PDB file of C-alpha atoms in Angstrom:
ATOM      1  CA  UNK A   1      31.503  10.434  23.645  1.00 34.00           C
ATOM      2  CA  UNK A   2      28.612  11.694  21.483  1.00 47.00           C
ATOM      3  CA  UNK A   3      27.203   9.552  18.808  1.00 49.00           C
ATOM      4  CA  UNK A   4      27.723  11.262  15.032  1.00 56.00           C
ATOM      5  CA  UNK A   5      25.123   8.647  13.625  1.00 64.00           C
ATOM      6  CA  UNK A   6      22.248  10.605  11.556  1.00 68.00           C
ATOM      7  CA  UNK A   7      18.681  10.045  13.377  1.00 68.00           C
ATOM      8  CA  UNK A   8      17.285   8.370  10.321  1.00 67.00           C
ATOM      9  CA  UNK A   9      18.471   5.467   7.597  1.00 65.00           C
ATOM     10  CA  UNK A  10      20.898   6.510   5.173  1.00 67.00           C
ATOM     11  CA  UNK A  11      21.441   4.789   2.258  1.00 68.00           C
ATOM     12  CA  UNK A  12      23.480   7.936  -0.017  1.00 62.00           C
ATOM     13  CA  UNK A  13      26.707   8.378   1.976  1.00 67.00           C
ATOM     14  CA  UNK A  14      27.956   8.115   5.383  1.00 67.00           C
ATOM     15  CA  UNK A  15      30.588  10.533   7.771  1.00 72.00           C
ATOM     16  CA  UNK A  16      30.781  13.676   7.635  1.00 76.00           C
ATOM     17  CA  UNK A  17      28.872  14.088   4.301  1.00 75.00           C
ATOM     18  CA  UNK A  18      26.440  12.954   5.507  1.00 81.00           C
ATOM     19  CA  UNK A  19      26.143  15.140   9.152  1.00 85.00           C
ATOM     20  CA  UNK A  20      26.419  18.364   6.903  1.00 86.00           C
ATOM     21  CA  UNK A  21      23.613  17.198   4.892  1.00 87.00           C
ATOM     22  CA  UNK A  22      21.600  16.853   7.658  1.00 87.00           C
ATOM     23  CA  UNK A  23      22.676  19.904   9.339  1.00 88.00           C
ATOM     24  CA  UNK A  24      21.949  22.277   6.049  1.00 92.00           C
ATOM     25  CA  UNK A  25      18.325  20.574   5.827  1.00 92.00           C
ATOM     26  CA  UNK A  26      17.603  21.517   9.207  1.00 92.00           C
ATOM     27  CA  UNK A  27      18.735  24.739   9.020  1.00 94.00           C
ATOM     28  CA  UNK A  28      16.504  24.998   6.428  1.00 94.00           C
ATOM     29  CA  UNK A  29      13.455  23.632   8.085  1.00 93.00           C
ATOM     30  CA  UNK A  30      10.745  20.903   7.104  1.00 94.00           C
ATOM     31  CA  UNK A  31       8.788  23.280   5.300  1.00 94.00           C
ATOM     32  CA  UNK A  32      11.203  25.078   3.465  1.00 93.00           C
ATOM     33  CA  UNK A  33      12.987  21.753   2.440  1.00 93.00           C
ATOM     34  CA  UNK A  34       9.754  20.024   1.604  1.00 92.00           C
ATOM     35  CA  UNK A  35       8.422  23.059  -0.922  1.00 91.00           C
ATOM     36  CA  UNK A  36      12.055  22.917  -2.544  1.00 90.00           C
ATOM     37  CA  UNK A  37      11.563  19.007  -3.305  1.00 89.00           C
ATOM     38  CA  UNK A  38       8.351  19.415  -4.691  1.00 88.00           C
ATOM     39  CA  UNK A  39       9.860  22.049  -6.798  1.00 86.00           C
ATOM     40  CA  UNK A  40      12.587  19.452  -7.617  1.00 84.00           C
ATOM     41  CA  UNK A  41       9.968  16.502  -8.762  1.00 81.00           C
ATOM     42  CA  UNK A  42       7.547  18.662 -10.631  1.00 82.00           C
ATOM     43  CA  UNK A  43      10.001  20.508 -12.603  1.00 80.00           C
ATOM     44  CA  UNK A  44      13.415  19.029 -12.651  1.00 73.00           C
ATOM     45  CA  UNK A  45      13.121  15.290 -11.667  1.00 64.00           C
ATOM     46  CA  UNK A  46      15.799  14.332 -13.978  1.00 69.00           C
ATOM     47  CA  UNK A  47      18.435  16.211 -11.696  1.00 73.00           C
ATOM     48  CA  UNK A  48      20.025  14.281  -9.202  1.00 72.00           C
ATOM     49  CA  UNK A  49      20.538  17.222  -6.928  1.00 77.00           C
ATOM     50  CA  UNK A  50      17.530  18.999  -4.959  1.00 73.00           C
ATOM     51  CA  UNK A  51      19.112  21.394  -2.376  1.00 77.00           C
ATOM     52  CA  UNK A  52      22.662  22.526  -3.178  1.00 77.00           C
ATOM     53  CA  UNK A  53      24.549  18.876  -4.148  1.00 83.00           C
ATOM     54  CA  UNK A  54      21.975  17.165  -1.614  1.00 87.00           C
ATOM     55  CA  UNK A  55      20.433  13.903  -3.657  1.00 86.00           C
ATOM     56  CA  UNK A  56      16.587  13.842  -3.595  1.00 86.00           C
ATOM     57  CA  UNK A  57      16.742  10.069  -1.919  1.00 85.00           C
ATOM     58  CA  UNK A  58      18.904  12.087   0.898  1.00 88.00           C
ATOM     59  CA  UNK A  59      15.826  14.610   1.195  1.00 90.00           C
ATOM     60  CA  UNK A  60      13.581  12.177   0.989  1.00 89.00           C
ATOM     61  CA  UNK A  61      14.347  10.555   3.601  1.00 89.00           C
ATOM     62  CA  UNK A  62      15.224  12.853   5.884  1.00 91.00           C
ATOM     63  CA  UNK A  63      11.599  14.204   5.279  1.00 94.00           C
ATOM     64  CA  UNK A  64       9.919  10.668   5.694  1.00 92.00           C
ATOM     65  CA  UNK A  65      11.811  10.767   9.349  1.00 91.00           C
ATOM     66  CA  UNK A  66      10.598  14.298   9.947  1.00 94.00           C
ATOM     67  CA  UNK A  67       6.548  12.829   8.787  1.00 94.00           C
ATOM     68  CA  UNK A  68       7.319  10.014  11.646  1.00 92.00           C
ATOM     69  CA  UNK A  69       8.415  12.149  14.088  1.00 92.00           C
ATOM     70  CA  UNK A  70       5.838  14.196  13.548  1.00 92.00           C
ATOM     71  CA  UNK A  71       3.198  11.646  13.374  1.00 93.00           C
ATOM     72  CA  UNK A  72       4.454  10.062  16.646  1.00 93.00           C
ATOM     73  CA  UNK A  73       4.229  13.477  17.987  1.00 94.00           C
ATOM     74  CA  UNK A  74       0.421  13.519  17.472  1.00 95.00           C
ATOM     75  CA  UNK A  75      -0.325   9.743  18.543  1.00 95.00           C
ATOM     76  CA  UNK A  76       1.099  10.947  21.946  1.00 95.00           C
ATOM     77  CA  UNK A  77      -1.219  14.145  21.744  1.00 95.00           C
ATOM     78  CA  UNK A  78      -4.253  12.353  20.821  1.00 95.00           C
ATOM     79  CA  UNK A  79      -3.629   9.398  23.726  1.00 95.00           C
ATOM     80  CA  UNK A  80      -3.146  12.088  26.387  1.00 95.00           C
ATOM     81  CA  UNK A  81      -6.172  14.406  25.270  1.00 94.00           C
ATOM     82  CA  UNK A  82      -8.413  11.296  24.928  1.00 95.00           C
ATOM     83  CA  UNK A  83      -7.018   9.806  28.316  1.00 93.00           C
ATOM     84  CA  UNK A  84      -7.860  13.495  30.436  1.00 93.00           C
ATOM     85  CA  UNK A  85     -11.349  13.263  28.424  1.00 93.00           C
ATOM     86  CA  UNK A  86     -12.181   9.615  29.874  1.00 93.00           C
ATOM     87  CA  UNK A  87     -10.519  11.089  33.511  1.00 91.00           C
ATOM     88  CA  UNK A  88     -12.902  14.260  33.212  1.00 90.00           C
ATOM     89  CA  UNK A  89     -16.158  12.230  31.912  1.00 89.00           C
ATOM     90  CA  UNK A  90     -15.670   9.637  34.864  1.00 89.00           C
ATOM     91  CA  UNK A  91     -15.202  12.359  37.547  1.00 86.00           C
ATOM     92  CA  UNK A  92     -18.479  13.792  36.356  1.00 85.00           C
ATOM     93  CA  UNK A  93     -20.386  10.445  36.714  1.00 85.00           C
ATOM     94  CA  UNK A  94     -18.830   9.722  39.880  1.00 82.00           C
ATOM     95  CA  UNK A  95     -19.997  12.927  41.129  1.00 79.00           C
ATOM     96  CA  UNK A  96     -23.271  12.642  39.810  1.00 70.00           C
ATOM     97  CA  UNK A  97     -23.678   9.255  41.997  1.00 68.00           C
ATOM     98  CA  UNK A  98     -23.152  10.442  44.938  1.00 64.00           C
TER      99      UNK A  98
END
């Protein structure tokens, strides 16, 4: 049976709610999402609501997961690019010895 759980911690409401939360911010995309919540703090912070009835801890949130995925994303990236480098610059000396 699939798993409904949300990828991220959820503190604003749970079931279904929730999983069409989710699903509307994603349709949306990161970008799109994260320009509307800026929008949100710098000009109507005192509304409880940022996209549609979505709460801004909701969106907040579910951008901090999207930051980690993305920065774990990178980490991996980095590790492999730096881990080629060190095969490449070895394969060079070892050439060079012989």
């Amino acid at each position: 049976m699939k798993s409904h759980a949300l990828p991220f911690e959820n503190r604003w409401t749970n079931g279904e709610h929730a999983r069409q939360w989710h699903r509307e911010l994603e349709r949306l995309g990161v970008q799109n999402v994260r320009t509307m919540f800026c929008e949100h703090e710098t000009h109507h912070g005192e509304e409880c609501a940022v996209v549609f009835d979505i709460p801004a801890g909701f969106v907040r949130d579910w951008l901090a997961f999207h930051d980690r995925q993305t920065a774990r994303q990178q980490l991996v990236w980095r590790g492999s690019v730096i881990a080629l480098g060190i095969i490449a610059a070895s394969g060079a000396v070892l050439g060079l010895l012989k």
